[in-house]
PDB file of C-alpha atoms and ligand atoms in Angstrom:
ATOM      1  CA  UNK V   1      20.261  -3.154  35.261  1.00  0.00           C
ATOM      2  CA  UNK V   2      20.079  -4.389  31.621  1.00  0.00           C
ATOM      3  CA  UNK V   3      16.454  -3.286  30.989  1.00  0.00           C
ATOM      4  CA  UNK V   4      16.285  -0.879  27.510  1.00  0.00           C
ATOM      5  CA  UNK V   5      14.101   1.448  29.182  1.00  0.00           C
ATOM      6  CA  UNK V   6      15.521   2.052  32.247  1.00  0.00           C
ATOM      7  CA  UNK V   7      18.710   2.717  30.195  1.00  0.00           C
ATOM      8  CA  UNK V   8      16.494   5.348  28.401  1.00  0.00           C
ATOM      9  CA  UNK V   9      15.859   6.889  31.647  1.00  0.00           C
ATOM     10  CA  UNK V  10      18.871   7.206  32.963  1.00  0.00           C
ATOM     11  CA  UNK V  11      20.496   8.636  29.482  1.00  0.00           C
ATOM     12  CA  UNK V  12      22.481   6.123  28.709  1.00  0.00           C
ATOM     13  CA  UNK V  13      20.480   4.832  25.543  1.00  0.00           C
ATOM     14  CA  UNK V  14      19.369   8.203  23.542  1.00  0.00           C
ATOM     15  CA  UNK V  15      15.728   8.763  22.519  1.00  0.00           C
ATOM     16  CA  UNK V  16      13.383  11.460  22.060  1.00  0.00           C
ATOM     17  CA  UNK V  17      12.152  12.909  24.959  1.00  0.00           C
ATOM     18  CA  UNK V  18       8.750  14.396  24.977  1.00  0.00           C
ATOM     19  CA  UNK V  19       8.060  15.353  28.248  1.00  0.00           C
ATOM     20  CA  UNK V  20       9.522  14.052  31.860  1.00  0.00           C
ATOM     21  CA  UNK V  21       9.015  14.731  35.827  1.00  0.00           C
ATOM     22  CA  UNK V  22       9.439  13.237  38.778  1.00  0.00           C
ATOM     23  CA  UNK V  23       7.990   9.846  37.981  1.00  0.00           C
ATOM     24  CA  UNK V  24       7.183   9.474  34.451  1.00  0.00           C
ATOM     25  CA  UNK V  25       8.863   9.662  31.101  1.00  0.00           C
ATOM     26  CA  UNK V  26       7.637  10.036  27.869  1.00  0.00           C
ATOM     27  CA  UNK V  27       9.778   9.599  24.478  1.00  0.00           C
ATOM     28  CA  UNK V  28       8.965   8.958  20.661  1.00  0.00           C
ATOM     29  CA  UNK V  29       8.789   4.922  19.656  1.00  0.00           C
ATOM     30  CA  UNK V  30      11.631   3.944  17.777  1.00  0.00           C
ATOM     31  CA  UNK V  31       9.294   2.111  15.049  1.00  0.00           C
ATOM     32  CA  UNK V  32       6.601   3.791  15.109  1.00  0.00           C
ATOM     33  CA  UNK V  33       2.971   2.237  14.474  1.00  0.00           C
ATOM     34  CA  UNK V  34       1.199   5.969  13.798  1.00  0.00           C
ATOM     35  CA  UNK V  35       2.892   9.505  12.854  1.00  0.00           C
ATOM     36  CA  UNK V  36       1.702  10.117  16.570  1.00  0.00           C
ATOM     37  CA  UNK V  37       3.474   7.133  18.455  1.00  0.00           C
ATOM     38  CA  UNK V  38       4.941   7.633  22.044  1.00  0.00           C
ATOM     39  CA  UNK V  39       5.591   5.778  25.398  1.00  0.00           C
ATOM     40  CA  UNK V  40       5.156   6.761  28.509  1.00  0.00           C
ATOM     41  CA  UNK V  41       6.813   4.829  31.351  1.00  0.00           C
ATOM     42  CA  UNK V  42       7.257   4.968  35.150  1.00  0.00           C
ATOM     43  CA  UNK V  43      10.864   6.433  36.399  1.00  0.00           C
ATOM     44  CA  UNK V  44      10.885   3.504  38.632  1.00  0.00           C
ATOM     45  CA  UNK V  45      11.405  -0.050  37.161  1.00  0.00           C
ATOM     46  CA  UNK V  46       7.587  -1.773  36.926  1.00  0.00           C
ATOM     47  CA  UNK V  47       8.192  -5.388  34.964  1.00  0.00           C
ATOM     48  CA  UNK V  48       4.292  -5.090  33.781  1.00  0.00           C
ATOM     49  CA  UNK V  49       0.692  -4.265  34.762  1.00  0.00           C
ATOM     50  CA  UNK V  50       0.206  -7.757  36.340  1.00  0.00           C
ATOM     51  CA  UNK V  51       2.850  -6.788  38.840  1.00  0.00           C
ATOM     52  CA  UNK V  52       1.420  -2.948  39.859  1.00  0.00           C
ATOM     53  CA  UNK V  53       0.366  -2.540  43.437  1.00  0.00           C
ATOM     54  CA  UNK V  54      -2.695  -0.829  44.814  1.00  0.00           C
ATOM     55  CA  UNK V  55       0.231   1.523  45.995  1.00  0.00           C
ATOM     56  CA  UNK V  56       1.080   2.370  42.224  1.00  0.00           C
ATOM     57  CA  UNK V  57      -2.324   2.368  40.941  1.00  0.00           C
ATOM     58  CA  UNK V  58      -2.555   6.320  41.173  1.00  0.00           C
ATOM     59  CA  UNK V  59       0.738   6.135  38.746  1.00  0.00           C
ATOM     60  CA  UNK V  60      -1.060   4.775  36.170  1.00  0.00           C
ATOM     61  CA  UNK V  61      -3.620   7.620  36.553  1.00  0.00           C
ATOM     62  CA  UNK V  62      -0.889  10.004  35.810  1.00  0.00           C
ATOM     63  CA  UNK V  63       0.745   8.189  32.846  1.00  0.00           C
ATOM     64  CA  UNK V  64      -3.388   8.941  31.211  1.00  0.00           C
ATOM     65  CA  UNK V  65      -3.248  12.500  32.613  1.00  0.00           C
ATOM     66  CA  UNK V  66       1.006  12.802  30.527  1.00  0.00           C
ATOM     67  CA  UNK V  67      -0.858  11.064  27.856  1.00  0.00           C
ATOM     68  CA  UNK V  68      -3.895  12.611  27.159  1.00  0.00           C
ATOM     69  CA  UNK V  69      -1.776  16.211  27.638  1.00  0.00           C
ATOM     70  CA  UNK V  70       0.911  15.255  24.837  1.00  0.00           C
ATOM     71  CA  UNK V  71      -2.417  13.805  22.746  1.00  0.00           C
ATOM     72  CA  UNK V  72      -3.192  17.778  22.731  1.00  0.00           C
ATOM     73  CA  UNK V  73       0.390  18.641  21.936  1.00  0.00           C
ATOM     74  CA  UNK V  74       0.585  16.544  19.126  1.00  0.00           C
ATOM     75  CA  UNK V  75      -2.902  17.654  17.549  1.00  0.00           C
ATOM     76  CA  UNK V  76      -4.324  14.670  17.267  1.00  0.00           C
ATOM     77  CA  UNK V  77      -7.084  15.036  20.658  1.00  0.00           C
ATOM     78  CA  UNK V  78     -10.004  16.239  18.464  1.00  0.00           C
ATOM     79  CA  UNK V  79      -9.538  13.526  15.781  1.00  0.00           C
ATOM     80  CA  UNK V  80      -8.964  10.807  18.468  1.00  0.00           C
ATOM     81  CA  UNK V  81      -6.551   8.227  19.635  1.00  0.00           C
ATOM     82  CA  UNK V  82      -5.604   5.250  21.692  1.00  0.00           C
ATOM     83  CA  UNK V  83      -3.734   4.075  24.743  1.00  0.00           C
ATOM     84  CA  UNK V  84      -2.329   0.755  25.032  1.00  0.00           C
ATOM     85  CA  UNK V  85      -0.899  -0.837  27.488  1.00  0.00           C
ATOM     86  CA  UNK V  86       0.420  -4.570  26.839  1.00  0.00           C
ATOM     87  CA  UNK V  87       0.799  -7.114  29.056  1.00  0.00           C
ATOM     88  CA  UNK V  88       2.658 -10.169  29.016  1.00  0.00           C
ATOM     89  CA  UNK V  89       3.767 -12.694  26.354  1.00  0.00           C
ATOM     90  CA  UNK V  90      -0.204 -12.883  24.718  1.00  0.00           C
ATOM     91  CA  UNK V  91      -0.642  -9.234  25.486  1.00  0.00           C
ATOM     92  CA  UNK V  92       2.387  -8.720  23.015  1.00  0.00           C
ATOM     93  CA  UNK V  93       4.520  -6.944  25.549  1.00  0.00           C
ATOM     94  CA  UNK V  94       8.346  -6.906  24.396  1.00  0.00           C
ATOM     95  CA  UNK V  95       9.876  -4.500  26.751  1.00  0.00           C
ATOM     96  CA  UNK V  96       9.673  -5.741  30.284  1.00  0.00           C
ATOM     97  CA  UNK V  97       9.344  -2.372  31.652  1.00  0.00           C
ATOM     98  CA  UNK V  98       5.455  -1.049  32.142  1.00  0.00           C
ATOM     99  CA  UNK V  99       4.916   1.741  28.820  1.00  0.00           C
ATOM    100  CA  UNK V 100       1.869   3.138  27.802  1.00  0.00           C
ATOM    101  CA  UNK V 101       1.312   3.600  24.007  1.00  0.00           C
ATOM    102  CA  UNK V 102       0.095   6.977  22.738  1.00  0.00           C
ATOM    103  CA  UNK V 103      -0.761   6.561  19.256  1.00  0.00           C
ATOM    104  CA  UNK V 104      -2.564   8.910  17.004  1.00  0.00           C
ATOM    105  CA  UNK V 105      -2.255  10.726  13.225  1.00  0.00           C
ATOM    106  CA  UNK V 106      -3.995   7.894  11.172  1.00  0.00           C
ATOM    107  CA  UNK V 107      -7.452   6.179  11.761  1.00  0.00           C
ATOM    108  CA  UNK V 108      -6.343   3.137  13.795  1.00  0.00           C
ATOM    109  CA  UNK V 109      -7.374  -0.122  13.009  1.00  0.00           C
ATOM    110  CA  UNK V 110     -10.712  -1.796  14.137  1.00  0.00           C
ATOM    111  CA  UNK V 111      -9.544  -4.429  15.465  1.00  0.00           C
ATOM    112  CA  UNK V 112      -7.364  -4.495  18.951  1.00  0.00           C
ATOM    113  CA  UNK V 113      -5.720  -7.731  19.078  1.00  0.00           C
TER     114      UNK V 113
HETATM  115  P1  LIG Q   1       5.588  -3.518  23.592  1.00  0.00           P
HETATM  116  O1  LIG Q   1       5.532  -4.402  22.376  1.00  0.00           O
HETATM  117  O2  LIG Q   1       4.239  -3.088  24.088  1.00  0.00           O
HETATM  118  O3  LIG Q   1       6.469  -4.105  24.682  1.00  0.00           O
HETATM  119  O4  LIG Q   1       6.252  -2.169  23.093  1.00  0.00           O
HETATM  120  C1  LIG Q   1       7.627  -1.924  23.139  1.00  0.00           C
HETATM  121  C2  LIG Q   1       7.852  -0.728  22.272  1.00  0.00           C
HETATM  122  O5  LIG Q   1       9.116  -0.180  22.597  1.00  0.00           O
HETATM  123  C3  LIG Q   1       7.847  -1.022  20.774  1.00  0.00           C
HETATM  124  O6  LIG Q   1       6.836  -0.251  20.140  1.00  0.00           O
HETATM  125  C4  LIG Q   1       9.261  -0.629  20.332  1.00  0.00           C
HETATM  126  O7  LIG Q   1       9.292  -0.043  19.047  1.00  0.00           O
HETATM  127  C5  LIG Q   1       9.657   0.353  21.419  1.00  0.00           C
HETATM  128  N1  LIG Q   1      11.097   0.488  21.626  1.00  0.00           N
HETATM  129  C6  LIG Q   1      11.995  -0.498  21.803  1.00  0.00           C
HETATM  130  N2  LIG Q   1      13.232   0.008  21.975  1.00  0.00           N
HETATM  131  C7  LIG Q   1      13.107   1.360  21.917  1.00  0.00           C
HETATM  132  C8  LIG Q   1      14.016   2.453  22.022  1.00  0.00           C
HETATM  133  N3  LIG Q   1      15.340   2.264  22.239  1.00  0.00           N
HETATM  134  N4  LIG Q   1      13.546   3.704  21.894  1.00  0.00           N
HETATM  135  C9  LIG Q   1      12.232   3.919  21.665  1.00  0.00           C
HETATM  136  N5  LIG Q   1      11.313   2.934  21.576  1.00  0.00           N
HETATM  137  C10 LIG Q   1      11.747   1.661  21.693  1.00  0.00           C
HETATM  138 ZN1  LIG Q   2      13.252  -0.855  33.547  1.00  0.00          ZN
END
């Protein structure tokens, strides 16, 4: 399996682990877009949101729940923050592996796209 992220998850590429369990993983973004910038992926290999099943829907309920937790972590829940998830080649997805951005630290821009 060449995919960057599941090469994260099983070690073989280093990052910087936040927080893990059974089926998610959460790690700091290599270029990060906010001094609060993390992923949090799935365990198991998920190309991209247009491929989840109505079986993996209540994953993407936990990646909020890991998000929204390491949002308090970081100190940046009172002053806010987003969550991103891109899709596709117009939704700006690079990695082909589902991740949910956790940014935070710096008033984000207005715009979304
Ligand atoms: P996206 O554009 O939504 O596919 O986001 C992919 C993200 O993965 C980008 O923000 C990259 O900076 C990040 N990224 C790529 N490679 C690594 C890596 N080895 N460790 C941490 N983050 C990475
Ligand atoms: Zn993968």
């Amino acid at each position: 399996m060449d995919c960057i992220f599941c090469q994260i998850i099983s070690g073989k590429i280093p990052s910087d682990i936040v927080y893990q369990d059974e089926e998610v993983l959460a790690f700091r973004d290599i270029n990060p877009q906010a001094p609060v910038h993390i992923l949090v992926i799935p365990k198991r290999h998920i190309p991209s949101l247009d491929q989840l099943t109505e079986d993996e829907l209540p994953l993407i309920a936990h990646m909020v729940e890991v998000a929204n937790r390491l949002a308090k972590e970081e100190g940046v829940a009172q002053k806010g923050y987003r969550l991103a998830i891109s899709c596709g080649q117009d939704g700006g997805q690079v990695v082909p592996h589902l991740h949910l951005h956790l940014l935070g630290g710096r008033r984000l821009s207005d715009e979304l796209g």
